mmCIF file of C-alpha atoms in Angstrom:
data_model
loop_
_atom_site.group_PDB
_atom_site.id
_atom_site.type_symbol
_atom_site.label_atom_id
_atom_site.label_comp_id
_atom_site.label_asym_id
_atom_site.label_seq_id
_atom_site.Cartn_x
_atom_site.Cartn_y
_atom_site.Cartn_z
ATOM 1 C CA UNK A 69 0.000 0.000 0.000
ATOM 2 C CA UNK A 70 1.679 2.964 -1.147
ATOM 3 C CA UNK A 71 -1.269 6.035 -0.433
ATOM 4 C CA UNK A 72 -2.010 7.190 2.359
ATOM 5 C CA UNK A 73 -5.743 7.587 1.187
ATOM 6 C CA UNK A 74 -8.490 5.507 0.026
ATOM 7 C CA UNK A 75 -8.824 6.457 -3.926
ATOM 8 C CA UNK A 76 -12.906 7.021 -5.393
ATOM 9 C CA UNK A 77 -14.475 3.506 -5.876
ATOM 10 C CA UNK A 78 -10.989 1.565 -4.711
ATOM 11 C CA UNK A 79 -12.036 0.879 -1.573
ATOM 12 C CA UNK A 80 -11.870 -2.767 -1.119
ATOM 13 C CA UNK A 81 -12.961 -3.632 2.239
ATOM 14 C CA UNK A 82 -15.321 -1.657 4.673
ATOM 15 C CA UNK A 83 -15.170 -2.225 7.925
ATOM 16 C CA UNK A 84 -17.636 -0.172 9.632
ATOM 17 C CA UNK A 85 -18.050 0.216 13.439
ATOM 18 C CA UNK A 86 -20.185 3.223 12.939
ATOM 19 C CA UNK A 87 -23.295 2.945 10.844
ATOM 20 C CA UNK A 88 -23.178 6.973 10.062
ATOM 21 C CA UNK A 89 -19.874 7.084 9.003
ATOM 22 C CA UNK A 90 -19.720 3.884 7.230
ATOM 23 C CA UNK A 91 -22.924 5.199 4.844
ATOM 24 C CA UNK A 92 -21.795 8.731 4.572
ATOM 25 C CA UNK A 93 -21.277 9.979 0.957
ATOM 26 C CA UNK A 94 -17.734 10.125 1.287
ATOM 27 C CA UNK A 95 -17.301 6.878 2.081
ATOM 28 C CA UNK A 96 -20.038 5.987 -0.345
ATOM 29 C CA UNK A 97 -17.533 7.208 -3.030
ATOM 30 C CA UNK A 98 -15.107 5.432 -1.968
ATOM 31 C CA UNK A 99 -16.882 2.177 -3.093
ATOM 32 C CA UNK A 100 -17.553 -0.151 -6.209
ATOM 33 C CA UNK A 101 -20.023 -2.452 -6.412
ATOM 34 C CA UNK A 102 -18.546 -5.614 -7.143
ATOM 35 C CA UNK A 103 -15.470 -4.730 -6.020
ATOM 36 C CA UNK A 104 -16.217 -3.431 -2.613
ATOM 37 C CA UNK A 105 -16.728 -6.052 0.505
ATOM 38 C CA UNK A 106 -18.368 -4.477 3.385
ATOM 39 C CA UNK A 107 -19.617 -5.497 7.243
ATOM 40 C CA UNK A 108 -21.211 -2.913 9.490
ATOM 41 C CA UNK A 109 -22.047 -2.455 12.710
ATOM 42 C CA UNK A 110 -26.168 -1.348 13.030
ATOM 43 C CA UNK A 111 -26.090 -0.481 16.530
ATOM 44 C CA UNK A 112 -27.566 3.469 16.520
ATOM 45 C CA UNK A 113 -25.506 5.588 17.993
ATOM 46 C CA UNK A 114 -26.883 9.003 18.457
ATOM 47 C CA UNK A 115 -25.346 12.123 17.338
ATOM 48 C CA UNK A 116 -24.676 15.387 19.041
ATOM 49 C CA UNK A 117 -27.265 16.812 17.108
ATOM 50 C CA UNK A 118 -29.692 14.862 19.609
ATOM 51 C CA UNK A 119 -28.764 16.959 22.352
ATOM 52 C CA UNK A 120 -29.761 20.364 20.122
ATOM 53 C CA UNK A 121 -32.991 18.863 18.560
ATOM 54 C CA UNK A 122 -35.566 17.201 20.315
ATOM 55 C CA UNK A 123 -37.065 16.199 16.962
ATOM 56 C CA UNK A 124 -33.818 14.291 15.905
ATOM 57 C CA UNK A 125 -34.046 10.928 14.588
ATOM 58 C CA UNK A 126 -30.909 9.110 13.220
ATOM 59 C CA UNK A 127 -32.270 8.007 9.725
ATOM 60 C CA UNK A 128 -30.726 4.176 10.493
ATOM 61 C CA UNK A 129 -32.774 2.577 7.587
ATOM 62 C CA UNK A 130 -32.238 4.743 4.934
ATOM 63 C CA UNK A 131 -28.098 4.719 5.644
ATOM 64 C CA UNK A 132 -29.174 0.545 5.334
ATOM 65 C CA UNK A 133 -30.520 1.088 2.480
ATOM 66 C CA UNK A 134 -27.366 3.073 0.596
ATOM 67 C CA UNK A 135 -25.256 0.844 1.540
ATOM 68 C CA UNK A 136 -26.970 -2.058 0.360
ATOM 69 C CA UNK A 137 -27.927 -0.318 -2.833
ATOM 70 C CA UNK A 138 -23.846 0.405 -3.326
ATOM 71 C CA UNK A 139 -22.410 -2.748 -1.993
ATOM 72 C CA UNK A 140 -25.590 -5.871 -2.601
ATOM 73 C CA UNK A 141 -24.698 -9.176 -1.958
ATOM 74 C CA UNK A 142 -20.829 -8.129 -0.691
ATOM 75 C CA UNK A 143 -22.197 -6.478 2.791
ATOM 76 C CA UNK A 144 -23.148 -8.203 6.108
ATOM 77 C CA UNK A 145 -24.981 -5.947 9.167
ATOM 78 C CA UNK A 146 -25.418 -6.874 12.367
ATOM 79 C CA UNK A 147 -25.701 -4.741 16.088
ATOM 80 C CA UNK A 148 -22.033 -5.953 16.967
ATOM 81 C CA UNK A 149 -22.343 -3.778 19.986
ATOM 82 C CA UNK A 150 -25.214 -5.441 21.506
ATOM 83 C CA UNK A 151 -24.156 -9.178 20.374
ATOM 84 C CA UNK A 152 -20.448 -8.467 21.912
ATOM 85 C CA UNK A 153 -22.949 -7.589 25.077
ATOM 86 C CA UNK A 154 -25.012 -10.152 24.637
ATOM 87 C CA UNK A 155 -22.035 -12.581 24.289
ATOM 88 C CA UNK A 156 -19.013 -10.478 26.160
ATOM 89 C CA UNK A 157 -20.665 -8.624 28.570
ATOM 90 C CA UNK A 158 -19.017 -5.579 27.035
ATOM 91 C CA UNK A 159 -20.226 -3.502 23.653
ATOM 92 C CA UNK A 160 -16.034 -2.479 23.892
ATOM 93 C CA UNK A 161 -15.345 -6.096 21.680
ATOM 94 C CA UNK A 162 -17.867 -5.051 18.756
ATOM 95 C CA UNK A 163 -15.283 -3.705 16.319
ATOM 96 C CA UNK A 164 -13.167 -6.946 17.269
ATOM 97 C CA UNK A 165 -16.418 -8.831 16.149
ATOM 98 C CA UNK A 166 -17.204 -6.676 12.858
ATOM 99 C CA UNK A 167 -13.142 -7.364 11.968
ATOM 100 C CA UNK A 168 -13.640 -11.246 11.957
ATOM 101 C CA UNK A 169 -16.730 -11.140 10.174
ATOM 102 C CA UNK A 170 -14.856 -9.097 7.589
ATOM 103 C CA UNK A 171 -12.424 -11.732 7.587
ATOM 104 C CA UNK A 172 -14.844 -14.398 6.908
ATOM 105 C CA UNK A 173 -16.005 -12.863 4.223
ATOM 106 C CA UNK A 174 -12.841 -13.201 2.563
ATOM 107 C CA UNK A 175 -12.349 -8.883 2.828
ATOM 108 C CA UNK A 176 -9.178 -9.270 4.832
ATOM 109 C CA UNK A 177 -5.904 -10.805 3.287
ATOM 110 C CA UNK A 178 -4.384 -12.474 6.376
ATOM 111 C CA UNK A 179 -3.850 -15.891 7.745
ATOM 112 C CA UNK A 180 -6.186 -16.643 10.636
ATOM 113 C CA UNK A 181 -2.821 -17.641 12.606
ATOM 114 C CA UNK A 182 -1.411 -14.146 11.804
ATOM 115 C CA UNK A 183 -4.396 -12.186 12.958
ATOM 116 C CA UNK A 184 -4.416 -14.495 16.205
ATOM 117 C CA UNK A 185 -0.533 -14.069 16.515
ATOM 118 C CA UNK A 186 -1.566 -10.087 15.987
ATOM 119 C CA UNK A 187 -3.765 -10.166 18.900
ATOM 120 C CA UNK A 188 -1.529 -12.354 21.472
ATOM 121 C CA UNK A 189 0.943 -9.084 20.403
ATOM 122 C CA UNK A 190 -1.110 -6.701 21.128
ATOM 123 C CA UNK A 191 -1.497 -8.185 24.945
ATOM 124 C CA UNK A 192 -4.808 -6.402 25.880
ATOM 125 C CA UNK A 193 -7.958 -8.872 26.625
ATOM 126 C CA UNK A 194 -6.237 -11.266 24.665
ATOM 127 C CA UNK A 195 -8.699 -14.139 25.398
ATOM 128 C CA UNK A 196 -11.932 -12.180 24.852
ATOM 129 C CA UNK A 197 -10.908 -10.375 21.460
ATOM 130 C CA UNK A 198 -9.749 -13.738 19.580
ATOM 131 C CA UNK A 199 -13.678 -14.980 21.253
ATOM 132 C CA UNK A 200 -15.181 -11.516 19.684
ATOM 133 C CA UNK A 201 -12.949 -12.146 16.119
ATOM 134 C CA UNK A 202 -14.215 -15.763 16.007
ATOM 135 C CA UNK A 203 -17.407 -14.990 17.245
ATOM 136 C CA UNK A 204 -17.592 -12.298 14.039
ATOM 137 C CA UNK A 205 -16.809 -15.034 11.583
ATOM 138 C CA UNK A 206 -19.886 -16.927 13.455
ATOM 139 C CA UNK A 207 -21.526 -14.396 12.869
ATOM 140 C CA UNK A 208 -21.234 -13.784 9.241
ATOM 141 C CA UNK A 209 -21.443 -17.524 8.722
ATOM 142 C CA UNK A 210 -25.057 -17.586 10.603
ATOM 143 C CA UNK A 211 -26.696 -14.329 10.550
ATOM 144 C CA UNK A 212 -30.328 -16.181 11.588
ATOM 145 C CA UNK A 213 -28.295 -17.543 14.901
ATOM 146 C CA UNK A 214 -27.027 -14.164 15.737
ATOM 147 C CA UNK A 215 -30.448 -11.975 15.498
ATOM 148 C CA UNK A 216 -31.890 -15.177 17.813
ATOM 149 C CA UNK A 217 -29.724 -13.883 19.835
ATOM 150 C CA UNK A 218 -30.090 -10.652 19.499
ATOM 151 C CA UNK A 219 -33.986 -10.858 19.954
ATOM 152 C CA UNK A 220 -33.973 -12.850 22.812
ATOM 153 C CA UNK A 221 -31.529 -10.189 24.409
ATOM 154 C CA UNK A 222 -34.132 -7.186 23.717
ATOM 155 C CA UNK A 223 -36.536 -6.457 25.742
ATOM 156 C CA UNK A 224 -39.968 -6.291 24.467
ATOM 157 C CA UNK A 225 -41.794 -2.874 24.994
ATOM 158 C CA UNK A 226 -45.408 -3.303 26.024
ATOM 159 C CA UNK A 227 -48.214 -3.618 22.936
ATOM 160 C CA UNK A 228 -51.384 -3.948 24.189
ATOM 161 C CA UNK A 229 -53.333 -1.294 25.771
ATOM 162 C CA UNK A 230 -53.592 -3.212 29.331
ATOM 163 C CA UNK A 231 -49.563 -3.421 29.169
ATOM 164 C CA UNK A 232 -48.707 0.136 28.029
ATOM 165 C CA UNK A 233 -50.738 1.228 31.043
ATOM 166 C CA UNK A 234 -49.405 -1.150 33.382
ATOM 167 C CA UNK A 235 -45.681 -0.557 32.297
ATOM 168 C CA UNK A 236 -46.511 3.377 33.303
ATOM 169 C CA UNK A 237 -48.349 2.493 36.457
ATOM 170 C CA UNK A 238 -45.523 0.786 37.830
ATOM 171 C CA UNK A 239 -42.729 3.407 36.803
ATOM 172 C CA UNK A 240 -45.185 6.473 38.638
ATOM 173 C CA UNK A 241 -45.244 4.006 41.929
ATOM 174 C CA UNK A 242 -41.361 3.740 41.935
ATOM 175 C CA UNK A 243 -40.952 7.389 40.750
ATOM 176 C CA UNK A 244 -43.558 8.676 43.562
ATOM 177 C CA UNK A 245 -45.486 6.341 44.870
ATOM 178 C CA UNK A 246 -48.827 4.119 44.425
ATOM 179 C CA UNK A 247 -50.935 7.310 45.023
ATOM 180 C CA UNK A 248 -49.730 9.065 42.128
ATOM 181 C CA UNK A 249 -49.906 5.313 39.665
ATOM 182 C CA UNK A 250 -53.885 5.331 41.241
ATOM 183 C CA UNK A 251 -54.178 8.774 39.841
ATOM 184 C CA UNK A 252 -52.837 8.063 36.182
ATOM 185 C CA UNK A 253 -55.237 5.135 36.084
ATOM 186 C CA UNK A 254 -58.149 6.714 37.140
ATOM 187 C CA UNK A 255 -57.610 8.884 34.125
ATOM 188 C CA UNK A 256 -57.079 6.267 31.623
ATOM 189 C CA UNK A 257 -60.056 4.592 32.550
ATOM 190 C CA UNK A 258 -62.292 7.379 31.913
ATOM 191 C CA UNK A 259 -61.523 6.720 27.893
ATOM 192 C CA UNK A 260 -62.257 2.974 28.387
ATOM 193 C CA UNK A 261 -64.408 3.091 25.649
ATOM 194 C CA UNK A 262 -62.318 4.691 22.812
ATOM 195 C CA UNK A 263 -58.918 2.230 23.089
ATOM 196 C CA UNK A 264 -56.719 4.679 20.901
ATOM 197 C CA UNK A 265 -58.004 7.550 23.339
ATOM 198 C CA UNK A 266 -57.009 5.901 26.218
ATOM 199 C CA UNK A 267 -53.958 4.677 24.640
ATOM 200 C CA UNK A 268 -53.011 8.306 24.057
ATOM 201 C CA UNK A 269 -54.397 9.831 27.267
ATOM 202 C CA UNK A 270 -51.767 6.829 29.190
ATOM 203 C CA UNK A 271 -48.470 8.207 27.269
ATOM 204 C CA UNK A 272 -49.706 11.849 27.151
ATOM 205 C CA UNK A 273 -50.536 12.007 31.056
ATOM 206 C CA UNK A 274 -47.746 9.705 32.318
ATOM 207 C CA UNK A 275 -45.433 11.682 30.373
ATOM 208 C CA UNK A 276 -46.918 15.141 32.449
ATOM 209 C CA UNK A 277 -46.866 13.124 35.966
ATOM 210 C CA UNK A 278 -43.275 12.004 35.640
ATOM 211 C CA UNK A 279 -41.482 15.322 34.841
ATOM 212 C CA UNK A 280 -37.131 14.693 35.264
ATOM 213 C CA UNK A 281 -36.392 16.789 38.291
ATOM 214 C CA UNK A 282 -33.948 16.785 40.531
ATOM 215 C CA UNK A 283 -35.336 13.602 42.685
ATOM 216 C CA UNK A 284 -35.591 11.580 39.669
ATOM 217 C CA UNK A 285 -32.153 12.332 38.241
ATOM 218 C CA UNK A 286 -30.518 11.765 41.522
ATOM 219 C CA UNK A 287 -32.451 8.052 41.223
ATOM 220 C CA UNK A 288 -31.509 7.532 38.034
ATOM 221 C CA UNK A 289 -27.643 8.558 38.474
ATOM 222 C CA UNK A 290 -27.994 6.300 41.639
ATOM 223 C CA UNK A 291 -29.240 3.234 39.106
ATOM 224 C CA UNK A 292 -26.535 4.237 36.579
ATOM 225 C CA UNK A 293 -23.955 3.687 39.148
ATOM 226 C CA UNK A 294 -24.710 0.808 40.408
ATOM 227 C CA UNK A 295 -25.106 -0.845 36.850
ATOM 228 C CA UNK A 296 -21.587 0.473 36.285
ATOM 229 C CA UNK A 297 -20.011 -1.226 39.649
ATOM 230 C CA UNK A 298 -21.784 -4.280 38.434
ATOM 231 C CA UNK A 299 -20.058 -4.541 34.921
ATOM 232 C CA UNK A 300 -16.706 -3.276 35.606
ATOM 233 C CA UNK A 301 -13.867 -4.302 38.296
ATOM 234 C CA UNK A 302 -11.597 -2.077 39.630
ATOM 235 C CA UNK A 303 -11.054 1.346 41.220
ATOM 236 C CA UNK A 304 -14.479 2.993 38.895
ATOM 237 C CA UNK A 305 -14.545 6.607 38.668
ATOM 238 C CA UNK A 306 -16.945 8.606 37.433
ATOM 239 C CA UNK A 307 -18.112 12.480 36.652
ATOM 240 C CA UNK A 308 -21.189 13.691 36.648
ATOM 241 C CA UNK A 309 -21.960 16.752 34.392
ATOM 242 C CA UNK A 310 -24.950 18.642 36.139
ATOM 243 C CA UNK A 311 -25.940 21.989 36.139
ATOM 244 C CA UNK A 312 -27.575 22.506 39.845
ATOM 245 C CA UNK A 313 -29.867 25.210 40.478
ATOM 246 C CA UNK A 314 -28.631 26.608 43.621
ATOM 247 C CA UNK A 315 -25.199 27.095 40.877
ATOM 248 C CA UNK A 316 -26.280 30.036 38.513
ATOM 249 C CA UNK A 317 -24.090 30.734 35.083
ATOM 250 C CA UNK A 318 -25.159 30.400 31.965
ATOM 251 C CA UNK A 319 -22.574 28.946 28.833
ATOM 252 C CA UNK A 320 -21.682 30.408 25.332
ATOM 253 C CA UNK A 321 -25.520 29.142 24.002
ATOM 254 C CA UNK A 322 -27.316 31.053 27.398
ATOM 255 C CA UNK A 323 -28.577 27.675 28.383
ATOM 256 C CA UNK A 324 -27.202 26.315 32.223
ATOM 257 C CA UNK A 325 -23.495 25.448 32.702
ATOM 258 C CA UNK A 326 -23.148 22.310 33.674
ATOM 259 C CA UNK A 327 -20.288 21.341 35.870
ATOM 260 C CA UNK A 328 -17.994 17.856 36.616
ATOM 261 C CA UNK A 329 -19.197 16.426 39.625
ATOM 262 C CA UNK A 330 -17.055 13.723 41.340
ATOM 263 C CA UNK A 331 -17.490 10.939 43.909
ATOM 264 C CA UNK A 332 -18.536 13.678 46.403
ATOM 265 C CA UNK A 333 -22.424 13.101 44.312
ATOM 266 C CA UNK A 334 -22.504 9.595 44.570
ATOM 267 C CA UNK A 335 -22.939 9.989 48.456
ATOM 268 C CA UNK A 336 -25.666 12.873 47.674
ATOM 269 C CA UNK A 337 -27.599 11.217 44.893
ATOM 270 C CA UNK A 338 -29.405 8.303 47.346
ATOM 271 C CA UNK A 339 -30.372 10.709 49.701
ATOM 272 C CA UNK A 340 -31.966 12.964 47.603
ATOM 273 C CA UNK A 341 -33.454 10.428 45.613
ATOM 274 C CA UNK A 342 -35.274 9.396 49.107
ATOM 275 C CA UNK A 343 -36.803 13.071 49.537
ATOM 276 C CA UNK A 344 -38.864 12.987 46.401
ATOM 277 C CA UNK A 345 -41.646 12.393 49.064
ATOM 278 C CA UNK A 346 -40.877 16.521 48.998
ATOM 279 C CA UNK A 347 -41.791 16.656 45.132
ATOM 280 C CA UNK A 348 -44.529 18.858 44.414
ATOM 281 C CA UNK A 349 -45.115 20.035 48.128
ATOM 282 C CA UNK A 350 -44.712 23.646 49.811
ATOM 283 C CA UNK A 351 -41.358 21.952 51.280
ATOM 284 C CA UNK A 352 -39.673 21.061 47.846
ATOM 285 C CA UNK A 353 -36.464 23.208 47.621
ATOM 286 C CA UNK A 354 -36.625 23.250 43.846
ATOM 287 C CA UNK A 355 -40.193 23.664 43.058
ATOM 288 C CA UNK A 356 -39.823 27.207 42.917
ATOM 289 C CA UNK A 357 -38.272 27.371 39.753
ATOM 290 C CA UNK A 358 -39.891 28.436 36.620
ATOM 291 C CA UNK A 359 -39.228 24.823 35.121
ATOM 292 C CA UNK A 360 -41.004 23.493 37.880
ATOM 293 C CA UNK A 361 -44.274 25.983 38.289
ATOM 294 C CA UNK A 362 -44.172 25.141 34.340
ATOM 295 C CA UNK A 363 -44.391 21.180 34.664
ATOM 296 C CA UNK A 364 -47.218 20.948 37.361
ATOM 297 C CA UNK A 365 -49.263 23.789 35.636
ATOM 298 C CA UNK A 366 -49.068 21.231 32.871
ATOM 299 C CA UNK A 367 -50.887 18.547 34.578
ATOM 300 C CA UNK A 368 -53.549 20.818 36.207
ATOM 301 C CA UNK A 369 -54.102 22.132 32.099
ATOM 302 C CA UNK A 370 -53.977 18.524 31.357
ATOM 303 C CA UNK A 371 -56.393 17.420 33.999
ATOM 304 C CA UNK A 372 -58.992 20.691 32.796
ATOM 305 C CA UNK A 373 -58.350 19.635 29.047
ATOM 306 C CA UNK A 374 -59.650 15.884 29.316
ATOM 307 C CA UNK A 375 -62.565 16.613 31.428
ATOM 308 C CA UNK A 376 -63.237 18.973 28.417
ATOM 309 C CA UNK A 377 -62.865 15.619 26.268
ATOM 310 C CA UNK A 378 -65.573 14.307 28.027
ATOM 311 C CA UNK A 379 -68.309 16.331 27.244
ATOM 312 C CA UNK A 380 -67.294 17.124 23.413
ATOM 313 C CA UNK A 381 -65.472 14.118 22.092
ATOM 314 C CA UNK A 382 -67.305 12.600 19.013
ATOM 315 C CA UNK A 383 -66.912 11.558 15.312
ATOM 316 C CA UNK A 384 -66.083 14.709 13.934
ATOM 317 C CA UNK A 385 -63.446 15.950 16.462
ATOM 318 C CA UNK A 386 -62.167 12.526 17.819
ATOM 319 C CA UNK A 387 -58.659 13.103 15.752
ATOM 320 C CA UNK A 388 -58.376 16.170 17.504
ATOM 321 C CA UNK A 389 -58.984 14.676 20.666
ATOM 322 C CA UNK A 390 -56.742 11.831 20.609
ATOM 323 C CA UNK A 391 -53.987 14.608 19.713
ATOM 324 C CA UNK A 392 -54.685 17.137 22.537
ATOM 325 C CA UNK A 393 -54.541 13.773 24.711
ATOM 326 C CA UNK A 394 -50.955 12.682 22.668
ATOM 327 C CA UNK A 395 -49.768 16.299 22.675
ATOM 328 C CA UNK A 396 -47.527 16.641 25.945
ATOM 329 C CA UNK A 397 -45.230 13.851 24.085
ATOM 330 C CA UNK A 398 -44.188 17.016 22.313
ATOM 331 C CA UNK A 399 -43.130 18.910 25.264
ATOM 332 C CA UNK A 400 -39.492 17.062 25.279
ATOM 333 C CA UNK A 401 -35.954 18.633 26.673
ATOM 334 C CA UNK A 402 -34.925 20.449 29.678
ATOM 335 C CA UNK A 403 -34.209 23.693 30.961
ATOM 336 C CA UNK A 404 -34.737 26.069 27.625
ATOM 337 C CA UNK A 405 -34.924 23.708 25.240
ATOM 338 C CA UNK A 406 -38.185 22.298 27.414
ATOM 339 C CA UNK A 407 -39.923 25.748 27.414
ATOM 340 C CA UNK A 408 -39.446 26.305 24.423
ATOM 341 C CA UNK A 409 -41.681 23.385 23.131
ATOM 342 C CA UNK A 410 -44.004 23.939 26.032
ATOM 343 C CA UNK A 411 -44.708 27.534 23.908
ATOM 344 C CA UNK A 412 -44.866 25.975 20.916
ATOM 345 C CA UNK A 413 -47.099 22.977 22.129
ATOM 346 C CA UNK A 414 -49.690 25.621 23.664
ATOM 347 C CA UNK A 415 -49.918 27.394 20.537
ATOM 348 C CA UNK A 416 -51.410 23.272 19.227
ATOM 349 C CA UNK A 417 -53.357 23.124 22.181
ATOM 350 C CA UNK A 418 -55.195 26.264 21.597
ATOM 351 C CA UNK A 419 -56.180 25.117 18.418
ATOM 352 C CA UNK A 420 -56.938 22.006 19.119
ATOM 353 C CA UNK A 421 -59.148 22.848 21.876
ATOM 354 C CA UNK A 422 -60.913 25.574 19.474
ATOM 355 C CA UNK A 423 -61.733 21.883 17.609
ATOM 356 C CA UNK A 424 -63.244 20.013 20.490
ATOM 357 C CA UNK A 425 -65.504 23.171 21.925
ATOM 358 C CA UNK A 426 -66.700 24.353 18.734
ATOM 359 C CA UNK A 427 -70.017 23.604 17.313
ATOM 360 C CA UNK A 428 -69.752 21.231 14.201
ATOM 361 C CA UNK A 429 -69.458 22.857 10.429
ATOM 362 C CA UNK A 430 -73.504 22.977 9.716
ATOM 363 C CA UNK A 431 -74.383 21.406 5.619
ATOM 364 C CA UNK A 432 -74.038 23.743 3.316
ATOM 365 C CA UNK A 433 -78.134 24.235 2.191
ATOM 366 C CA UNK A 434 -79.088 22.613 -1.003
#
């Protein structure tokens, strides 16, 4: 190899660990059907444009479809991240595991006893990245075996309407308590007899009950750490990147700065989590913010707006019903990326509420 770079449509192997990258035009060009052999990794992998767009969704199967369109019968997929988890315990061995699939398919030109001799070299993990090359080939070799796999290590969301609502009951009991999971049901049930109503009313609402404060993030961070402990030995250390109320600043974009918090939070994060009892109440220290007085006046429009349902719901107007009852799925972020779609959601709402309370269109007379 005497460039340095790839030349257009010379490429002959693509080894992808990054779905975006590895369908990107430029690497497109580098390609030739025919010519071209190609195994990617499918895991998503979200982009920083997530964090500035709440509407962001990485466009996984039309990247797919390029790169099957350029490359046909010469390119293998698979989620290598969440078979090396599945198979590993760690998502760190998927590029190991996309490399000997690559090799399988004939794209690499090197003795398996090189590659292994290669790897021994190397002298990191050695025994679990010649199991993630061989378990690549395996892989490529039996593609049905590996999505068995893969299925039977995802969990299945809820489907029916019974499920959806239990799934949220049980999430409001651990993120409050059973009071609060009584309350969301109570709700649902009043659309009992329109299914895709209630269906709507149980995301819409739950979404409006269980607002991210700082009770639920300290639970969550408590969770995150003690899933960490579990999968890795050794002396763990991690930061935190929070932006705390009782800290004011703002960075370059005027939204919060958020600072590196050490192992100093991990002692504070259980604690707090245990004074969401607090949430809501004259005593909650952070309920006086403008995020806050935002989030429960919400629910108490929510609450108003479905009693209106009640009383006005019918053919003509049930579309706009089941959106007013869907529409707080819209109200996504935090901080001033949250009220910012809580304006532009109310601006909906208003006319979607025009919809429900006024009198039907009369027939034009003959």
């Amino acid at each position: 190899i005497s460039a340095i770079r790839v030349a257009t449509g010379e490429c002959d192997a693509l080894i992808g660990g990054d779905l975006v990258v590895s369908a990107g035009a430029k690497t497109l060009g580098l390609m030739k059907t025919g010519r071209t052999k190609g195994v990617v990794n499918s895991h998503q992998i979200m982009t920083g444009d997530f964090t500035r767009n709440t509407e962001f969704r990485l466009p996984a199967e039309q990247l797919a479809l390029a790169l099957q369109a350029r490359l046909r019968d010469n390119l293998a997929m698979f989620d290598a991240s969440e078979l090396a988890r599945a198979l590993l315990g760690d998502s760190i061995y998927s590029n190991m595991m996309v490399f000997g699939a690559a090799w399988q398919m004939g794209a690499v030109p090197l003795s398996h006893g090189a590659i292994v001799r290669a790897i021994e070299m190397n002298g990191a993990a050695v025994k679990r990245n010649q199991l993630a090359f061989d378990y690549g080939r395996w892989a490529a070799l039996y593609p049905a075996d590996a999505a068995a796999i893969l299925s039977s290590e995802t969990s299945v969301k809820p489907r029916s309407l019974a499920e959806i609502i239990d799934f949220r009951a049980d999430h409001l009991t651990i993120y409050q308590n059973a009071a609060l999971a009584t309350k969301f049901r109570d709700m649902v049930a009043r659309f009992q007899d329109d299914p895709a109503l209630a269906e709507a009313v149980a995301r819409g609402y739950h979404k409006l009950l269980s607002y991210k404060d700082e009770y639920e993030v300290a639970r969550l961070l408590t969770q995150t750490r003690d899933k960490a402990r579990a999968e890795f030995d050794g002396d763990l250390k991690l930061t935190y990147h929070l932006a705390p109320p009782v800290l004011s600043g703002t960075d370059a974009n005027g939204r919060p700065k958020k600072r590196g918090f050490g192992s100093m939070m991990e002692r504070a994060f259980p604690l707090l989590a245990r004074l969401k009892g607090l949430r809501g109440t004259v005593f909650d220290p952070f309920g006086r913010s403008a995020e806050r007085r935002m989030e429960r006046a919400l629910i108490a429009q929510y609450e108003t707006d479905m009693a209106t349902l009640l009383t006005h719901v019918d053919a003509n107007n049930r579309d706009a019903a089941i959106a007013l009852a869907a529409l707080p799925l819209e109200v996504r972020g935090f901080g001033p990326v949250k009220m910012a779609n809580a304006a532009r959601a109310e601006n909906r709402r208003e006319a979607l509420v025009a919809m429900l309370t006024s009198p039907p269109a009369r027939a034009a007379a003959e």
